XYZ file of N, CA, C and O in Angstrom:
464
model
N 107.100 142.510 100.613
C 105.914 141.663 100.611
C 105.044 142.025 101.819
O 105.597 142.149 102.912
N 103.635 142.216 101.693
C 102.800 142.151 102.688
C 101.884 141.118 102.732
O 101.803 140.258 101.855
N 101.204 141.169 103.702
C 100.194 140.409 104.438
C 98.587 141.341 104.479
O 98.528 142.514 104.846
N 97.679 140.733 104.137
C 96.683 141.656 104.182
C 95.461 140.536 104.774
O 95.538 139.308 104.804
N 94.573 141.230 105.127
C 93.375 140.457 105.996
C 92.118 140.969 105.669
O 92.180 142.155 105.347
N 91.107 140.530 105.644
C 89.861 141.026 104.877
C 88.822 141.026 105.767
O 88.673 139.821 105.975
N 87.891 141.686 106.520
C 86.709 141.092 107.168
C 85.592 142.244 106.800
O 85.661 143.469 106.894
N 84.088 141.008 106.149
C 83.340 141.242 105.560
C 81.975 140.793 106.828
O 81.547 139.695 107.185
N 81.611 142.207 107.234
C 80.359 141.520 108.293
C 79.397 141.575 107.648
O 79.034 142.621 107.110
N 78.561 140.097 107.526
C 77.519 139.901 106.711
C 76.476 140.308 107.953
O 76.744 140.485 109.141
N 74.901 140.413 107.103
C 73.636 140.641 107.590
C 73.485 138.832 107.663
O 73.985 138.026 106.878
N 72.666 138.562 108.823
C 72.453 137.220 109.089
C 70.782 137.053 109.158
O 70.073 137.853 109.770
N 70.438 136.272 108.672
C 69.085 135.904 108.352
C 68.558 135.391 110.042
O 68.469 134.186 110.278
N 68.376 135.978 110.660
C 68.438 135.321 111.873
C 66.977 135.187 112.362
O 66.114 135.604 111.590
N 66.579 134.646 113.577
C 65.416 134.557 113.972
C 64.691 134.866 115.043
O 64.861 134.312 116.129
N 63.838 135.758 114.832
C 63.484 137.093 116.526
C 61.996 137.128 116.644
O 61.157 137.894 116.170
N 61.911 136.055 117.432
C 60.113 136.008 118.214
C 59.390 135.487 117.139
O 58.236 135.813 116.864
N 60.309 134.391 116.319
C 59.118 133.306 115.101
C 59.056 134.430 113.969
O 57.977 134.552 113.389
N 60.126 135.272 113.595
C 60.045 135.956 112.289
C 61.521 136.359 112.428
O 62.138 136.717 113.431
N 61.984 136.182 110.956
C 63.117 135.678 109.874
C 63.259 137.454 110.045
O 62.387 138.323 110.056
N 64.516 137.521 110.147
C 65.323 139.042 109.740
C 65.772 139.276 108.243
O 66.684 138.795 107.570
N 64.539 140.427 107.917
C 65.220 140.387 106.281
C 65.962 141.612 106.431
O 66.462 141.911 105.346
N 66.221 142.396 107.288
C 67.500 143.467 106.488
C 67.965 143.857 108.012
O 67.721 143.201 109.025
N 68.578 144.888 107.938
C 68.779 145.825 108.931
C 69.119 147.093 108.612
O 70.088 147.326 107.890
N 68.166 148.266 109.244
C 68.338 149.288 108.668
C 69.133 150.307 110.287
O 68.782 150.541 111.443
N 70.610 150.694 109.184
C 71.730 151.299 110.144
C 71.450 152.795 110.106
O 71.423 153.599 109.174
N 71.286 152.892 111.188
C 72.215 154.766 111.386
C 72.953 154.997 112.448
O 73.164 154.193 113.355
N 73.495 156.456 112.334
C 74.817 156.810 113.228
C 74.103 158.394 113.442
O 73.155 158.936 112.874
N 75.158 158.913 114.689
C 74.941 159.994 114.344
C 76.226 160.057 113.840
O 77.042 159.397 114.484
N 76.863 160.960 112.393
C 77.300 160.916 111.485
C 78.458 161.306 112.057
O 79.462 160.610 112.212
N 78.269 162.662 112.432
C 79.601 163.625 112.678
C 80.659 162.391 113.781
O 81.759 161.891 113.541
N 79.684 162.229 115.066
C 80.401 161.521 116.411
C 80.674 160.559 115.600
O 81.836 160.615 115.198
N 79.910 159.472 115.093
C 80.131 158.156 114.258
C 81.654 158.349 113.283
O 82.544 157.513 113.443
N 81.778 159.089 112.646
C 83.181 159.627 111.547
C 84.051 159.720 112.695
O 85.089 159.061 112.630
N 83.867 160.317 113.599
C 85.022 160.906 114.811
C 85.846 159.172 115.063
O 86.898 158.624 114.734
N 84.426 158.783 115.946
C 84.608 157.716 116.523
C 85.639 156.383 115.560
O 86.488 155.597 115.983
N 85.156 156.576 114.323
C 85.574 155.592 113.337
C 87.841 155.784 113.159
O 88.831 155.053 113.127
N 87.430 157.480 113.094
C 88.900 158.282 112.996
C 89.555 158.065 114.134
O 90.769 157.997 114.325
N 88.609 157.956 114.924
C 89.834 157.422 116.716
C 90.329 155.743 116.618
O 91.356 155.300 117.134
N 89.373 154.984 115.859
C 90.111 153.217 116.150
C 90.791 153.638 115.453
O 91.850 153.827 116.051
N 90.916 154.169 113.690
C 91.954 153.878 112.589
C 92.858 154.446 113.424
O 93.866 153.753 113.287
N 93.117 155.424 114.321
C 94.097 156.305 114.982
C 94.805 155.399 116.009
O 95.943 155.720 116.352
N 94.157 154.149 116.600
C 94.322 153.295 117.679
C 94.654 152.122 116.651
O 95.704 151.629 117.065
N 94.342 151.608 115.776
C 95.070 150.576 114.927
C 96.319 151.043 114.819
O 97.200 150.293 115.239
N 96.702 152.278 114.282
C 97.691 152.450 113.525
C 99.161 152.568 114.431
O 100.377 152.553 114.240
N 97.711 152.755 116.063
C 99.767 153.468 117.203
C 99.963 152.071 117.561
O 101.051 151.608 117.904
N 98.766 151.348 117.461
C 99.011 149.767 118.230
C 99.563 148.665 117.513
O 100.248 147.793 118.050
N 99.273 148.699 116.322
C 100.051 147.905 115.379
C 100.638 148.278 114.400
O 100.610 149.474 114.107
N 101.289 147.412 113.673
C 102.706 147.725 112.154
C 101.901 147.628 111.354
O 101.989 146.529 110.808
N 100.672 148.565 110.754
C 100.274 148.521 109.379
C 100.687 149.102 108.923
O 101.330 150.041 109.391
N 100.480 148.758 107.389
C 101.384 149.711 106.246
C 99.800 150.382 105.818
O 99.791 151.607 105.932
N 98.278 149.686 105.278
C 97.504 150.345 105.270
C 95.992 149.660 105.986
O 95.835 148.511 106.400
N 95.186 150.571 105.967
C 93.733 150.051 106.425
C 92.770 151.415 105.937
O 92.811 152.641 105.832
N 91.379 149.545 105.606
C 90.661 150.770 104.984
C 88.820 150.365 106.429
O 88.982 149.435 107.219
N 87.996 150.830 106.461
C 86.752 150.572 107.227
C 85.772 151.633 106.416
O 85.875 152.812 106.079
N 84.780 150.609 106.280
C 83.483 150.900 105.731
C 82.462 150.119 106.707
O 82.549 148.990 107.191
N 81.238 151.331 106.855
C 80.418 151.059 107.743
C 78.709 151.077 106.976
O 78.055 152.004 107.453
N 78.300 150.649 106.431
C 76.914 150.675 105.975
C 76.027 151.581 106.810
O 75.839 151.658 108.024
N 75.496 152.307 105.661
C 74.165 152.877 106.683
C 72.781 152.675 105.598
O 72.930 152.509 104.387
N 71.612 152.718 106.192
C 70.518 152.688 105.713
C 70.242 151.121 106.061
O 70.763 150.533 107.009
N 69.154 150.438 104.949
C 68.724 149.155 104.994
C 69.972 148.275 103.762
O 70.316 148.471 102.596
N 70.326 147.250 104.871
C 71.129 146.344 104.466
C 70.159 144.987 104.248
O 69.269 144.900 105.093
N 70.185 144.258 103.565
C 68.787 143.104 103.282
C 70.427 141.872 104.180
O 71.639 142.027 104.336
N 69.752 141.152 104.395
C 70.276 139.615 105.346
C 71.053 138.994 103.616
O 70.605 138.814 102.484
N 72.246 138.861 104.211
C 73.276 137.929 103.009
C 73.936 139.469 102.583
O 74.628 139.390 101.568
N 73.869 140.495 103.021
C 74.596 141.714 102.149
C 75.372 141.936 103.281
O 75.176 141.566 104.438
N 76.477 142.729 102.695
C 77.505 143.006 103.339
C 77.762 144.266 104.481
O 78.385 145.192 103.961
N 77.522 144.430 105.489
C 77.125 145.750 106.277
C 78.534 146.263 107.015
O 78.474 147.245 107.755
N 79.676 145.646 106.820
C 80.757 146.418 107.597
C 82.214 145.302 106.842
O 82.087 144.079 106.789
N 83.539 146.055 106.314
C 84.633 146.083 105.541
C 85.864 146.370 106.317
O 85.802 147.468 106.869
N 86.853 145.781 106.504
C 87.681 146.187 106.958
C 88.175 145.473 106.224
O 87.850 144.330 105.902
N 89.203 146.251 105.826
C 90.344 145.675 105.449
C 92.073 146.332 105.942
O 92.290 147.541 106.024
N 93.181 145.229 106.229
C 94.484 145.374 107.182
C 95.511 145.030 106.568
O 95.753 143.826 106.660
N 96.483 145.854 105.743
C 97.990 145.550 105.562
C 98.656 145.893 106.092
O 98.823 147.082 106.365
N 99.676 144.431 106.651
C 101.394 144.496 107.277
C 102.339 143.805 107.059
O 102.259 142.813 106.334
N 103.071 144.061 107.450
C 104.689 143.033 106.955
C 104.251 141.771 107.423
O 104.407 140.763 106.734
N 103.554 141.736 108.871
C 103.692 140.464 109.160
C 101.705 140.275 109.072
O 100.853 141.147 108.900
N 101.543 138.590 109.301
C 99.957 138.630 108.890
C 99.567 138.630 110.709
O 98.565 139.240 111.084
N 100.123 138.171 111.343
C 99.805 138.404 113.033
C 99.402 139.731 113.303
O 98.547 139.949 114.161
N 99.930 140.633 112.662
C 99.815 142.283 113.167
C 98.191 142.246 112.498
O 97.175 142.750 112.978
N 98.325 141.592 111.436
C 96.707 141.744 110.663
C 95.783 141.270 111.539
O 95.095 141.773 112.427
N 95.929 140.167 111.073
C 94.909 139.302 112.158
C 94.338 140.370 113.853
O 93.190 140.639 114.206
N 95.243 140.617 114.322
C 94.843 141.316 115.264
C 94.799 142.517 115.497
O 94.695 143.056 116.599
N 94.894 143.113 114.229
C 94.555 144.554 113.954
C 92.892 144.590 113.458
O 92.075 145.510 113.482
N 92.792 143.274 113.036
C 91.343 143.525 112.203
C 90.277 143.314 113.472
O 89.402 144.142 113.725
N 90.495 141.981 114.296
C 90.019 141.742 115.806
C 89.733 143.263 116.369
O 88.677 143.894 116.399
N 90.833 143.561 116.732
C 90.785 144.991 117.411
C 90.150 145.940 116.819
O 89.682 146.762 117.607
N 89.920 146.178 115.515
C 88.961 147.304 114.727
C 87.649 146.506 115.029
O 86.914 147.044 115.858
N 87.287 145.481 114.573
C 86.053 145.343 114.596
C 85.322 145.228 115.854
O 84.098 145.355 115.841
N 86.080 144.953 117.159
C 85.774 144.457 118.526
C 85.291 146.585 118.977
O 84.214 146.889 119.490
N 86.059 147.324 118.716
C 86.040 148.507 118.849
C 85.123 148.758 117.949
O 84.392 149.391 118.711
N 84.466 148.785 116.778
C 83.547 149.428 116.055
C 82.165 149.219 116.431
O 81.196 149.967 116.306
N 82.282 147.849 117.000
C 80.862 147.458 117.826
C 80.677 147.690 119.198
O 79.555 147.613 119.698
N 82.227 148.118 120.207
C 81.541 148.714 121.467
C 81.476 150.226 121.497
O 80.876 150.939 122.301
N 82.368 150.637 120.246
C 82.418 152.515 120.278
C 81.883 153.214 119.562
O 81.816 154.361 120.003
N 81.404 153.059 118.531
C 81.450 153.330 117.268
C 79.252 153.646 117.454
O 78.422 152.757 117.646
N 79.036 154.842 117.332
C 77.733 155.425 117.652
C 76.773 154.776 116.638
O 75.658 155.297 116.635
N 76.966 153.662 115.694
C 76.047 153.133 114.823
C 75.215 151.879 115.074
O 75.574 150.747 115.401
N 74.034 152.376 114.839
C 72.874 151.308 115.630
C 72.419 150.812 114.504
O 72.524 151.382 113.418
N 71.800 149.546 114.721
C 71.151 148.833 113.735
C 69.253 148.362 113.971
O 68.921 148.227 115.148
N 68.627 148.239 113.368
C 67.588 148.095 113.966
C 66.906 146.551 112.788
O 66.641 146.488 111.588
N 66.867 145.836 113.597
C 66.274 144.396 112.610
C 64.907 144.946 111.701
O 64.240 145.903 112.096
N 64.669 144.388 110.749
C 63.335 144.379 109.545
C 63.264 143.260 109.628
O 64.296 142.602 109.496
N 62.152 142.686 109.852
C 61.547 141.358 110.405
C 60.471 141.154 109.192
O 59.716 142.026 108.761
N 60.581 139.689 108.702
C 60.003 139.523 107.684
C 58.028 139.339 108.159
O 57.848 138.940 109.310
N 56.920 139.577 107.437
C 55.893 139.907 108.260
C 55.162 139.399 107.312
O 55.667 139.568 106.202
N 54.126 138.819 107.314
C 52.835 138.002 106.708
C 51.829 139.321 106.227
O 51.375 139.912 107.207
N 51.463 139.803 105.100
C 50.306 140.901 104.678
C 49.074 140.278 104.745
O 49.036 139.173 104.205
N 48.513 140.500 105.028
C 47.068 140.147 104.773
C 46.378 141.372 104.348
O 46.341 142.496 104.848
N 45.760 140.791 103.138
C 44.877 141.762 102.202
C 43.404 141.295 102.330
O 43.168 140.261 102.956
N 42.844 141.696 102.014
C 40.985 141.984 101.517
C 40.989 140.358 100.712
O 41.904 139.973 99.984
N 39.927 139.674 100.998
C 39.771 138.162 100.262
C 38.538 139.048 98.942
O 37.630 139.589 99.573
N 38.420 139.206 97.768
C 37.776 139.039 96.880
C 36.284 137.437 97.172
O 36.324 136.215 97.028
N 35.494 138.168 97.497
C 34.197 137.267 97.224
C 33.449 137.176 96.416
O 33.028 138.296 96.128
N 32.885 136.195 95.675
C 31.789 136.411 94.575
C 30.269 136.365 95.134
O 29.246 135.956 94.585
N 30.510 137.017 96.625
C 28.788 137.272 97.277
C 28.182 138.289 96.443
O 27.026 138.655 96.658
């Protein structure tokens, strides 16, 4: 029997200088970013008893309520999870070369049609 743990980092509708965050658009640099990703799974795996783990990292524009980062942690015990998933995700956001940049929702203003 295992134990498995799920963490789903949502996009948050958040609020930056009186305008609503509608997405966030991610990049990495790819190669270092893959490296970097291959060194935590490499640091999960010496530090804790998993049997498996998977990490997905979004890139491009993620819209607010979508899902931008996956981890998922199986072990015998659910403690090893729990703080295997802590430890991946705490590491993916201080090591891990992928930046995000907010899309801020913005008012258009077009041309008014007059009947002068």
């Amino acid at each position: 029997m295992a134990d498995t743990t799920f963490f789903l980092g949502q996009v948050r509708a958040d609020e930056i200088g009186g305008k609503m965050v509608r997405a966030i658009d991610y990049s990495a640099y790819q190669d270092m970013a893959n490296q970097a990703m291959h060194d935590i799974r490499e640091a999960a795996f010496s530090k804790f008893d998993l049997t498996c783990m998977h990490i997905y990292h979004s890139l491009g524009e993620v819209k607010a309520g979508e899902i931008c980062l996956f981890v998922f942690t199986s072990s015998v015990h659910r403690k090893e999870c729990f703080d295997a998933t802590r430890f991946i995700v705490e590491e993916i956001k201080a090591n891990a070369p992928i930046f995000g940049k907010e899309v801020l929702r913005t008012k258009h203003m077009f041309g008014r049609r007059t009947n002068d």
